[in-house]
Amino acid sequence: MSIVAVAPTLQGAFEARLNQLNARFVANALMEEMSSYNETLTNCLNSECELNRPRRQARGFFSHFPRYSEILNYMSALAARHPKNCRYESLGRTFEGRHIAALSISLNSRGQARRVAYIQAAAHGREWITPLTVLYLANELLNNLRAFRRVLEDVEIYLVPLVNSDGYEYSFTTDRFWRKNRHRYAGRTCAGVDINRNFPNNWNYNGASQNLCSEVYSGTGPISESETAAIARYLEYNRHRVKLSLDVHSFGKFLFYPFGYSRNVAAPTRNLLHSVAQRAANQIAKYRGTQYTIGTSAGILYEASGGLDDYAYGNLGIPMSFTVELPGENFHVARSDIIHICKETFAGFIEFIRHVSLY
Ligand code: 0X9
Ligand code: ZN
């Protein structure tokens, strides 16, 4: 693989030429990021680093792909700005020792809400758009608490925007398409476990592999990974309060409900799951017509076991459990599209959460 920096003004012509040559390349993605890095670099060389910072804020957080530390700063700043309604905490640590950071949002931080809506993102490193949709949800809720009073009535929103921060960082520094976590094994070149194959529901049964070099390596056993363990610990402890579990992935515009592990098994409440997902899809479509497909991953995409959705529903009895596959032609989304995906997905999230307070 080669990395080539191209001036933003020449990007179109350059891509057209690559297409003529039948060359495989990462559309926009790295180039956009690099033009942003180059801009920062030029400013820094001109000793304008500090001046550059407010400009980025003015352009908005939701017009770029933030790194791990920027995401944690954003989360802690939200909690600091809304101390009565937002708590910032760590669920545990990743293989490389990063925090698995969480935000709890509720109307009253003192009285514990009876129900919980749990939403996580970026179990797969390369799915960069996913944490932004969850952070957008946090920011919108906190800035409009009065407007969402009904939705938040007796519901705590528990958000884990960046489950796999090791894989996420690795996809910035080394391999844009890295999916798994960064578990390393002595004497082995291949690394990483697929966190969404590591949950203890029909572990390693379908669409998972015991080959360490596979993209869907399921680990040495169920919950062998610290990231999986942190999530499972939280969900098991709160299993009677958690009514909704959303696992945000990309890409494909799908809303999946259990069971994803086998085409031959149907969830007893599949009609309810389908209709809740349909309502969320309708809300998403209102923004700019984005159409989601609803069903099980086994039916629509592929059979895959050890996913969070099947575990939350099948093992913990969480009544509403879904995997969201956000839009995109690729794992990379144009920076100008981020805000639109955040806004339409927000409408879907709110619809899902609305069902928690109705439950
Ligand atoms: O394969 C996955 O983990 C998810 N798709 S992705 O392209 N983001 O990797 C789908 C998971 C659906 N749920 C289950 N199969 N249980
Ligand atoms: Zn994924």
Short mmCIF file of C-alpha atoms and ligand atoms in Angstrom, two decimals:
data_model
loop_
_atom_site.label_atom_id
_atom_site.label_comp_id
_atom_site.label_asym_id
_atom_site.label_seq_id
_atom_site.Cartn_x
_atom_site.Cartn_y
_atom_site.Cartn_z
CA MET A 1 0.00 0.00 0.00
CA SER A 2 1.22 3.54 -0.71
CA ILE A 3 0.06 6.76 0.85
CA VAL A 4 -0.02 9.77 -1.45
CA ALA A 5 -0.78 13.32 -0.35
CA VAL A 6 -2.73 15.35 -2.88
CA ALA A 7 -3.79 18.99 -2.61
CA PRO A 8 -7.54 19.17 -1.99
CA THR A 9 -8.01 21.15 -5.22
CA LEU A 10 -6.44 18.34 -7.27
CA GLN A 11 -8.22 15.52 -5.48
CA GLY A 12 -10.99 15.08 -8.08
CA ALA A 13 -8.61 14.87 -11.03
CA PHE A 14 -6.31 12.54 -9.11
CA GLU A 15 -9.13 10.15 -8.25
CA ALA A 16 -10.37 10.18 -11.84
CA ARG A 17 -6.89 9.21 -13.06
CA LEU A 18 -6.69 6.39 -10.49
CA ASN A 19 -10.03 5.11 -11.75
CA GLN A 20 -8.75 5.15 -15.36
CA LEU A 21 -5.78 3.11 -14.21
CA ASN A 22 -8.06 0.70 -12.34
CA ALA A 23 -6.04 1.36 -9.20
CA ARG A 24 -7.58 0.49 -5.85
CA PHE A 25 -7.64 3.43 -3.46
CA VAL A 26 -9.41 4.68 -0.36
CA ALA A 27 -11.78 7.29 -1.71
CA ASN A 28 -11.60 10.68 0.05
CA ALA A 29 -10.78 9.09 3.33
CA LEU A 30 -7.09 9.36 3.86
CA MET A 31 -6.81 12.29 1.53
CA GLU A 32 -9.35 14.28 3.46
CA GLU A 33 -7.69 13.41 6.73
CA MET A 34 -4.31 14.26 5.32
CA SER A 35 -5.43 17.64 4.03
CA SER A 36 -6.62 18.34 7.57
CA TYR A 37 -3.28 17.18 9.00
CA ASN A 38 -1.41 19.25 6.42
CA GLU A 39 -3.47 22.29 7.34
CA THR A 40 -2.65 21.79 11.01
CA LEU A 41 0.98 21.21 10.19
CA THR A 42 1.25 24.39 8.14
CA ASN A 43 -0.39 26.41 10.87
CA CYS A 44 1.87 24.89 13.47
CA LEU A 45 4.91 25.73 11.42
CA ASN A 46 3.62 29.29 11.36
CA SER A 47 3.25 29.11 15.18
CA GLU A 48 -0.52 29.30 14.89
CA CYS A 49 -1.38 26.04 16.62
CA GLU A 50 -3.37 27.79 19.31
CA LEU A 51 -5.17 29.90 16.75
CA ASN A 52 -6.10 26.75 14.86
CA ARG A 53 -7.91 25.22 17.82
CA PRO A 54 -10.88 27.59 18.16
CA ARG A 55 -11.33 27.43 14.38
CA ARG A 56 -11.87 23.70 14.59
CA GLN A 57 -14.37 24.22 17.41
CA ALA A 58 -16.20 26.82 15.35
CA ARG A 59 -16.43 24.43 12.41
CA GLY A 60 -17.87 21.96 14.87
CA PHE A 61 -16.85 18.72 16.43
CA PHE A 62 -19.05 16.81 13.98
CA SER A 63 -17.10 17.67 10.87
CA HIS A 64 -14.02 15.54 11.49
CA PHE A 65 -13.01 12.17 12.90
CA PRO A 66 -11.69 12.71 16.43
CA ARG A 67 -9.01 10.53 17.97
CA TYR A 68 -9.37 8.64 21.29
CA SER A 69 -8.07 11.46 23.48
CA GLU A 70 -10.25 14.05 21.77
CA ILE A 71 -13.32 11.84 22.31
CA LEU A 72 -12.53 11.46 26.01
CA ASN A 73 -11.97 15.21 26.35
CA TYR A 74 -15.30 15.84 24.67
CA MET A 75 -17.06 13.43 27.03
CA SER A 76 -15.51 14.86 30.18
CA ALA A 77 -16.29 18.41 29.03
CA LEU A 78 -19.96 17.45 28.53
CA ALA A 79 -20.11 16.00 32.04
CA ALA A 80 -18.40 19.05 33.49
CA ARG A 81 -20.87 21.36 31.75
CA HIS A 82 -23.89 19.34 32.96
CA PRO A 83 -22.93 18.06 36.42
CA LYS A 84 -26.53 17.49 37.51
CA ASN A 85 -27.46 15.39 34.52
CA CYS A 86 -24.32 13.71 33.30
CA ARG A 87 -21.76 11.38 34.85
CA TYR A 88 -18.47 10.46 33.16
CA GLU A 89 -16.89 7.15 34.15
CA SER A 90 -14.71 4.30 33.01
CA LEU A 91 -16.14 0.80 32.58
CA GLY A 92 -12.69 -0.73 32.51
CA ARG A 93 -9.58 -0.84 30.36
CA THR A 94 -8.71 -2.17 26.93
CA PHE A 95 -5.88 -4.62 26.18
CA GLU A 96 -3.47 -1.67 25.71
CA GLY A 97 -4.74 0.06 28.84
CA ARG A 98 -7.02 2.74 27.43
CA HIS A 99 -10.23 3.62 29.25
CA ILE A 100 -13.56 2.28 28.09
CA ALA A 101 -15.27 5.59 28.78
CA ALA A 102 -18.97 5.96 29.48
CA LEU A 103 -21.50 8.76 29.96
CA SER A 104 -24.61 8.34 32.03
CA ILE A 105 -27.34 10.86 31.24
CA SER A 106 -30.46 11.26 33.35
CA LEU A 107 -32.81 13.97 34.51
CA ASN A 108 -31.79 13.65 38.11
CA SER A 109 -28.36 12.33 38.97
CA ARG A 110 -29.36 11.66 42.61
CA GLY A 111 -32.40 9.44 42.19
CA GLN A 112 -31.60 6.29 40.20
CA ALA A 113 -33.78 5.76 37.15
CA ARG A 114 -35.60 2.46 37.00
CA ARG A 115 -34.80 1.75 33.37
CA VAL A 116 -31.63 2.00 31.31
CA ALA A 117 -31.09 2.51 27.58
CA TYR A 118 -27.61 1.19 26.77
CA ILE A 119 -25.94 2.35 23.55
CA GLN A 120 -22.40 1.44 22.47
CA ALA A 121 -20.34 2.06 19.35
CA ALA A 122 -17.02 1.26 17.69
CA ALA A 123 -16.64 -2.35 18.77
CA HIS A 124 -14.94 -2.48 15.37
CA GLY A 125 -12.00 -0.08 15.02
CA ARG A 126 -12.48 1.03 11.42
CA GLU A 127 -16.12 2.10 11.82
CA TRP A 128 -15.22 5.75 12.46
CA ILE A 129 -18.65 7.27 11.97
CA THR A 130 -20.18 5.26 14.83
CA PRO A 131 -18.80 7.03 17.94
CA LEU A 132 -19.81 10.40 16.49
CA THR A 133 -23.49 9.44 16.31
CA VAL A 134 -23.43 8.48 20.00
CA LEU A 135 -21.59 11.66 21.01
CA TYR A 136 -24.06 13.68 18.98
CA LEU A 137 -26.90 12.03 20.89
CA ALA A 138 -25.23 12.92 24.21
CA ASN A 139 -24.70 16.53 23.21
CA GLU A 140 -28.24 17.00 21.86
CA LEU A 141 -29.89 15.44 24.92
CA LEU A 142 -27.85 17.51 27.35
CA ASN A 143 -28.45 20.76 25.49
CA ASN A 144 -32.20 20.15 25.26
CA LEU A 145 -33.09 18.39 28.49
CA ARG A 146 -36.41 20.16 28.79
CA ALA A 147 -37.49 19.17 25.32
CA PHE A 148 -36.64 15.52 26.02
CA ARG A 149 -38.18 15.46 29.49
CA ARG A 150 -40.84 12.89 28.47
CA VAL A 151 -38.32 10.59 26.81
CA LEU A 152 -35.98 10.75 29.77
CA GLU A 153 -38.69 10.24 32.36
CA ASP A 154 -37.35 7.52 34.61
CA VAL A 155 -34.80 6.43 31.96
CA GLU A 156 -31.05 6.60 32.31
CA ILE A 157 -29.14 6.77 29.02
CA TYR A 158 -25.86 4.90 29.29
CA LEU A 159 -23.46 5.59 26.43
CA VAL A 160 -20.19 3.86 25.54
CA PRO A 161 -19.16 5.59 22.29
CA LEU A 162 -15.76 3.93 21.86
CA VAL A 163 -15.63 0.28 22.95
CA ASN A 164 -12.54 -0.69 20.98
CA SER A 165 -10.28 2.33 21.32
CA ASP A 166 -7.12 0.26 20.69
CA GLY A 167 -8.43 -0.93 17.32
CA TYR A 168 -9.79 2.55 16.59
CA GLU A 169 -6.42 4.22 17.22
CA TYR A 170 -4.64 1.51 15.21
CA SER A 171 -6.95 2.28 12.28
CA PHE A 172 -5.65 5.89 12.37
CA THR A 173 -1.97 5.15 12.85
CA THR A 174 -1.32 1.93 10.94
CA ASP A 175 -4.16 0.19 9.12
CA ARG A 176 -7.28 2.15 8.11
CA PHE A 177 -9.31 -1.06 7.86
CA TRP A 178 -8.46 -2.63 11.21
CA ARG A 179 -11.53 -4.29 12.76
CA LYS A 180 -10.54 -6.32 15.84
CA ASN A 181 -9.09 -5.32 19.19
CA ARG A 182 -5.29 -5.27 19.60
CA HIS A 183 -4.73 -8.40 21.72
CA ARG A 184 -1.20 -9.63 21.03
CA TYR A 185 -0.06 -13.21 21.56
CA ALA A 186 3.56 -14.08 22.32
CA GLY A 187 5.37 -15.51 19.32
CA ARG A 188 2.51 -14.80 16.91
CA THR A 189 2.44 -12.18 14.17
CA CYS A 190 -1.34 -12.00 13.82
CA ALA A 191 -3.17 -10.07 16.51
CA GLY A 192 -6.63 -9.15 17.68
CA VAL A 193 -9.98 -10.64 18.61
CA ASP A 194 -13.29 -9.64 17.03
CA ILE A 195 -15.16 -8.25 20.04
CA ASN A 196 -18.49 -8.93 18.32
CA ARG A 197 -17.65 -12.66 18.18
CA ASN A 198 -16.53 -12.84 21.81
CA PHE A 199 -19.85 -12.70 23.69
CA PRO A 200 -21.13 -15.90 25.33
CA ASN A 201 -24.10 -16.72 23.12
CA ASN A 202 -23.43 -19.70 20.83
CA TRP A 203 -19.81 -18.64 20.97
CA ASN A 204 -17.76 -19.61 17.88
CA TYR A 205 -20.68 -21.45 16.31
CA ASN A 206 -21.26 -19.62 12.99
CA GLY A 207 -19.44 -16.85 11.11
CA ALA A 208 -16.57 -16.92 13.60
CA SER A 209 -13.12 -18.46 13.47
CA GLN A 210 -10.51 -19.99 15.73
CA ASN A 211 -7.78 -18.83 13.37
CA LEU A 212 -6.00 -15.94 15.06
CA CYS A 213 -5.30 -14.34 11.69
CA SER A 214 -9.00 -14.24 10.76
CA GLU A 215 -10.97 -10.97 10.80
CA VAL A 216 -13.59 -12.78 12.88
CA TYR A 217 -11.29 -14.53 15.36
CA SER A 218 -13.52 -15.26 18.36
CA GLY A 219 -10.80 -15.38 21.06
CA THR A 220 -9.58 -18.17 23.32
CA GLY A 221 -13.03 -18.46 24.92
CA PRO A 222 -16.22 -16.47 25.53
CA ILE A 223 -15.43 -13.10 27.21
CA SER A 224 -11.68 -13.70 26.87
CA GLU A 225 -11.23 -9.97 26.09
CA SER A 226 -11.10 -7.16 28.62
CA GLU A 227 -13.36 -5.01 26.42
CA THR A 228 -16.04 -7.76 26.29
CA ALA A 229 -15.64 -8.38 30.03
CA ALA A 230 -16.19 -4.69 30.88
CA ILE A 231 -19.41 -4.56 28.84
CA ALA A 232 -20.70 -7.92 30.13
CA ARG A 233 -19.96 -6.91 33.74
CA TYR A 234 -21.95 -3.70 33.38
CA LEU A 235 -24.88 -5.35 31.58
CA GLU A 236 -25.06 -8.34 33.92
CA TYR A 237 -25.03 -6.12 36.98
CA ASN A 238 -27.80 -3.94 35.51
CA ARG A 239 -29.67 -6.65 33.62
CA HIS A 240 -33.03 -6.00 35.28
CA ARG A 241 -32.88 -2.27 34.55
CA VAL A 242 -31.55 -2.36 30.99
CA LYS A 243 -34.49 -2.46 28.58
CA LEU A 244 -32.69 -1.46 25.40
CA SER A 245 -29.28 -2.40 24.03
CA LEU A 246 -28.09 -0.76 20.81
CA ASP A 247 -24.79 -1.75 19.25
CA VAL A 248 -23.82 0.80 16.60
CA HIS A 249 -21.75 -0.42 13.63
CA SER A 250 -21.19 0.53 10.00
CA PHE A 251 -21.97 0.12 7.20
CA GLY A 252 -25.06 -0.96 5.25
CA LYS A 253 -28.21 0.81 6.56
CA PHE A 254 -29.50 -2.21 8.45
CA LEU A 255 -31.37 -2.56 11.71
CA PHE A 256 -30.73 -6.08 13.00
CA TYR A 257 -32.50 -7.81 15.85
CA PRO A 258 -31.76 -11.27 17.33
CA PHE A 259 -30.96 -13.91 16.54
CA GLY A 260 -28.00 -13.21 14.32
CA TYR A 261 -26.24 -16.51 14.89
CA SER A 262 -28.50 -18.79 12.89
CA ARG A 263 -31.01 -18.57 10.07
CA ASN A 264 -32.99 -21.39 11.69
CA VAL A 265 -33.80 -19.69 14.97
CA ALA A 266 -36.38 -16.97 15.53
CA ALA A 267 -36.70 -14.69 18.55
CA PRO A 268 -39.99 -15.30 20.39
CA THR A 269 -40.73 -11.55 20.36
CA ARG A 270 -39.60 -10.93 16.78
CA ASN A 271 -42.84 -9.10 15.91
CA LEU A 272 -42.27 -6.54 18.65
CA LEU A 273 -38.59 -6.19 17.72
CA HIS A 274 -39.48 -5.71 14.07
CA SER A 275 -42.12 -3.07 14.77
CA VAL A 276 -39.88 -1.05 17.12
CA ALA A 277 -37.13 -1.12 14.49
CA GLN A 278 -39.64 -0.12 11.81
CA ARG A 279 -40.67 2.91 13.84
CA ALA A 280 -37.04 3.92 14.30
CA ALA A 281 -36.41 3.48 10.56
CA ASN A 282 -39.43 5.68 9.78
CA GLN A 283 -38.05 8.45 11.99
CA ILE A 284 -34.61 8.18 10.36
CA ALA A 285 -36.16 8.40 6.87
CA LYS A 286 -37.89 11.68 7.72
CA TYR A 287 -34.62 13.62 7.72
CA ARG A 288 -33.51 12.99 4.11
CA GLY A 289 -35.15 9.77 3.00
CA THR A 290 -32.48 7.29 4.12
CA GLN A 291 -33.99 3.79 3.88
CA TYR A 292 -32.94 1.07 6.33
CA THR A 293 -33.56 -2.66 5.86
CA ILE A 294 -34.88 -4.46 8.95
CA GLY A 295 -34.43 -8.09 9.97
CA THR A 296 -31.91 -10.48 11.46
CA SER A 297 -28.32 -10.40 10.31
CA ALA A 298 -28.58 -14.14 9.66
CA GLY A 299 -31.51 -13.52 7.31
CA ILE A 300 -30.25 -10.42 5.53
CA LEU A 301 -26.44 -10.37 5.71
CA TYR A 302 -24.82 -13.44 7.26
CA GLU A 303 -24.95 -15.76 10.26
CA ALA A 304 -22.53 -14.68 12.97
CA SER A 305 -22.47 -15.82 16.57
CA GLY A 306 -21.03 -14.27 19.71
CA GLY A 307 -22.54 -10.83 19.03
CA LEU A 308 -23.67 -8.37 21.70
CA ASP A 309 -27.23 -8.32 20.33
CA ASP A 310 -27.81 -12.07 20.79
CA TYR A 311 -26.13 -12.08 24.21
CA ALA A 312 -28.14 -9.10 25.54
CA TYR A 313 -31.42 -10.61 24.36
CA GLY A 314 -30.77 -14.33 24.73
CA ASN A 315 -28.65 -14.50 27.89
CA LEU A 316 -29.63 -11.38 29.82
CA GLY A 317 -33.28 -11.08 28.82
CA ILE A 318 -32.94 -7.48 27.66
CA PRO A 319 -36.21 -7.11 25.74
CA MET A 320 -35.05 -4.69 23.02
CA SER A 321 -31.69 -5.52 21.51
CA PHE A 322 -30.50 -4.29 18.12
CA THR A 323 -27.44 -3.79 15.98
CA VAL A 324 -27.49 -0.65 13.85
CA GLU A 325 -25.43 -0.59 10.65
CA LEU A 326 -25.09 3.08 9.72
CA PRO A 327 -24.97 4.38 6.13
CA GLY A 328 -21.84 4.48 4.01
CA GLU A 329 -20.46 3.01 0.83
CA ASN A 330 -17.44 2.05 2.79
CA PHE A 331 -16.12 2.18 6.35
CA HIS A 332 -15.16 5.72 5.55
CA VAL A 333 -17.67 8.51 5.28
CA ALA A 334 -17.00 11.93 3.72
CA ARG A 335 -16.52 14.54 6.42
CA SER A 336 -19.36 16.65 5.01
CA ASP A 337 -21.72 13.69 5.56
CA ILE A 338 -20.95 13.21 9.26
CA ILE A 339 -23.43 15.77 10.53
CA HIS A 340 -26.26 14.40 8.36
CA ILE A 341 -25.70 10.84 9.53
CA CYS A 342 -25.58 12.10 13.12
CA LYS A 343 -28.85 13.98 12.71
CA GLU A 344 -30.86 11.24 11.01
CA THR A 345 -29.52 8.59 13.39
CA PHE A 346 -30.41 10.82 16.31
CA ALA A 347 -34.08 10.62 15.28
CA GLY A 348 -33.81 6.83 15.26
CA PHE A 349 -32.07 6.70 18.67
CA ILE A 350 -34.80 8.85 20.21
CA GLU A 351 -37.49 6.57 18.82
CA PHE A 352 -35.76 3.49 20.29
CA ILE A 353 -35.37 5.27 23.65
CA ARG A 354 -39.01 6.35 23.59
CA HIS A 355 -39.94 2.68 23.74
CA VAL A 356 -37.91 2.24 26.94
CA SER A 357 -40.04 4.73 28.83
CA LEU A 358 -43.18 3.08 27.40
CA TYR A 359 -42.05 -0.37 28.45
O1 0X9 B 1 -20.41 -8.85 11.75
C1 0X9 B 1 -20.74 -8.05 12.64
O2 0X9 B 1 -20.26 -8.09 13.78
C2 0X9 B 1 -21.76 -6.95 12.32
N1 0X9 B 1 -21.51 -6.38 11.01
S1 0X9 B 1 -20.14 -5.50 10.71
O3 0X9 B 1 -20.06 -5.28 9.28
N2 0X9 B 1 -20.24 -4.08 11.40
O4 0X9 B 1 -19.02 -6.21 11.23
C3 0X9 B 1 -23.16 -7.55 12.35
C4 0X9 B 1 -23.53 -8.22 13.64
C5 0X9 B 1 -24.98 -8.64 13.67
N3 0X9 B 1 -25.30 -9.42 14.84
C6 0X9 B 1 -25.10 -10.76 14.92
N4 0X9 B 1 -24.73 -11.46 13.91
N5 0X9 B 1 -25.29 -11.32 16.09
ZN ZN B 2 -19.02 -3.61 12.95
#
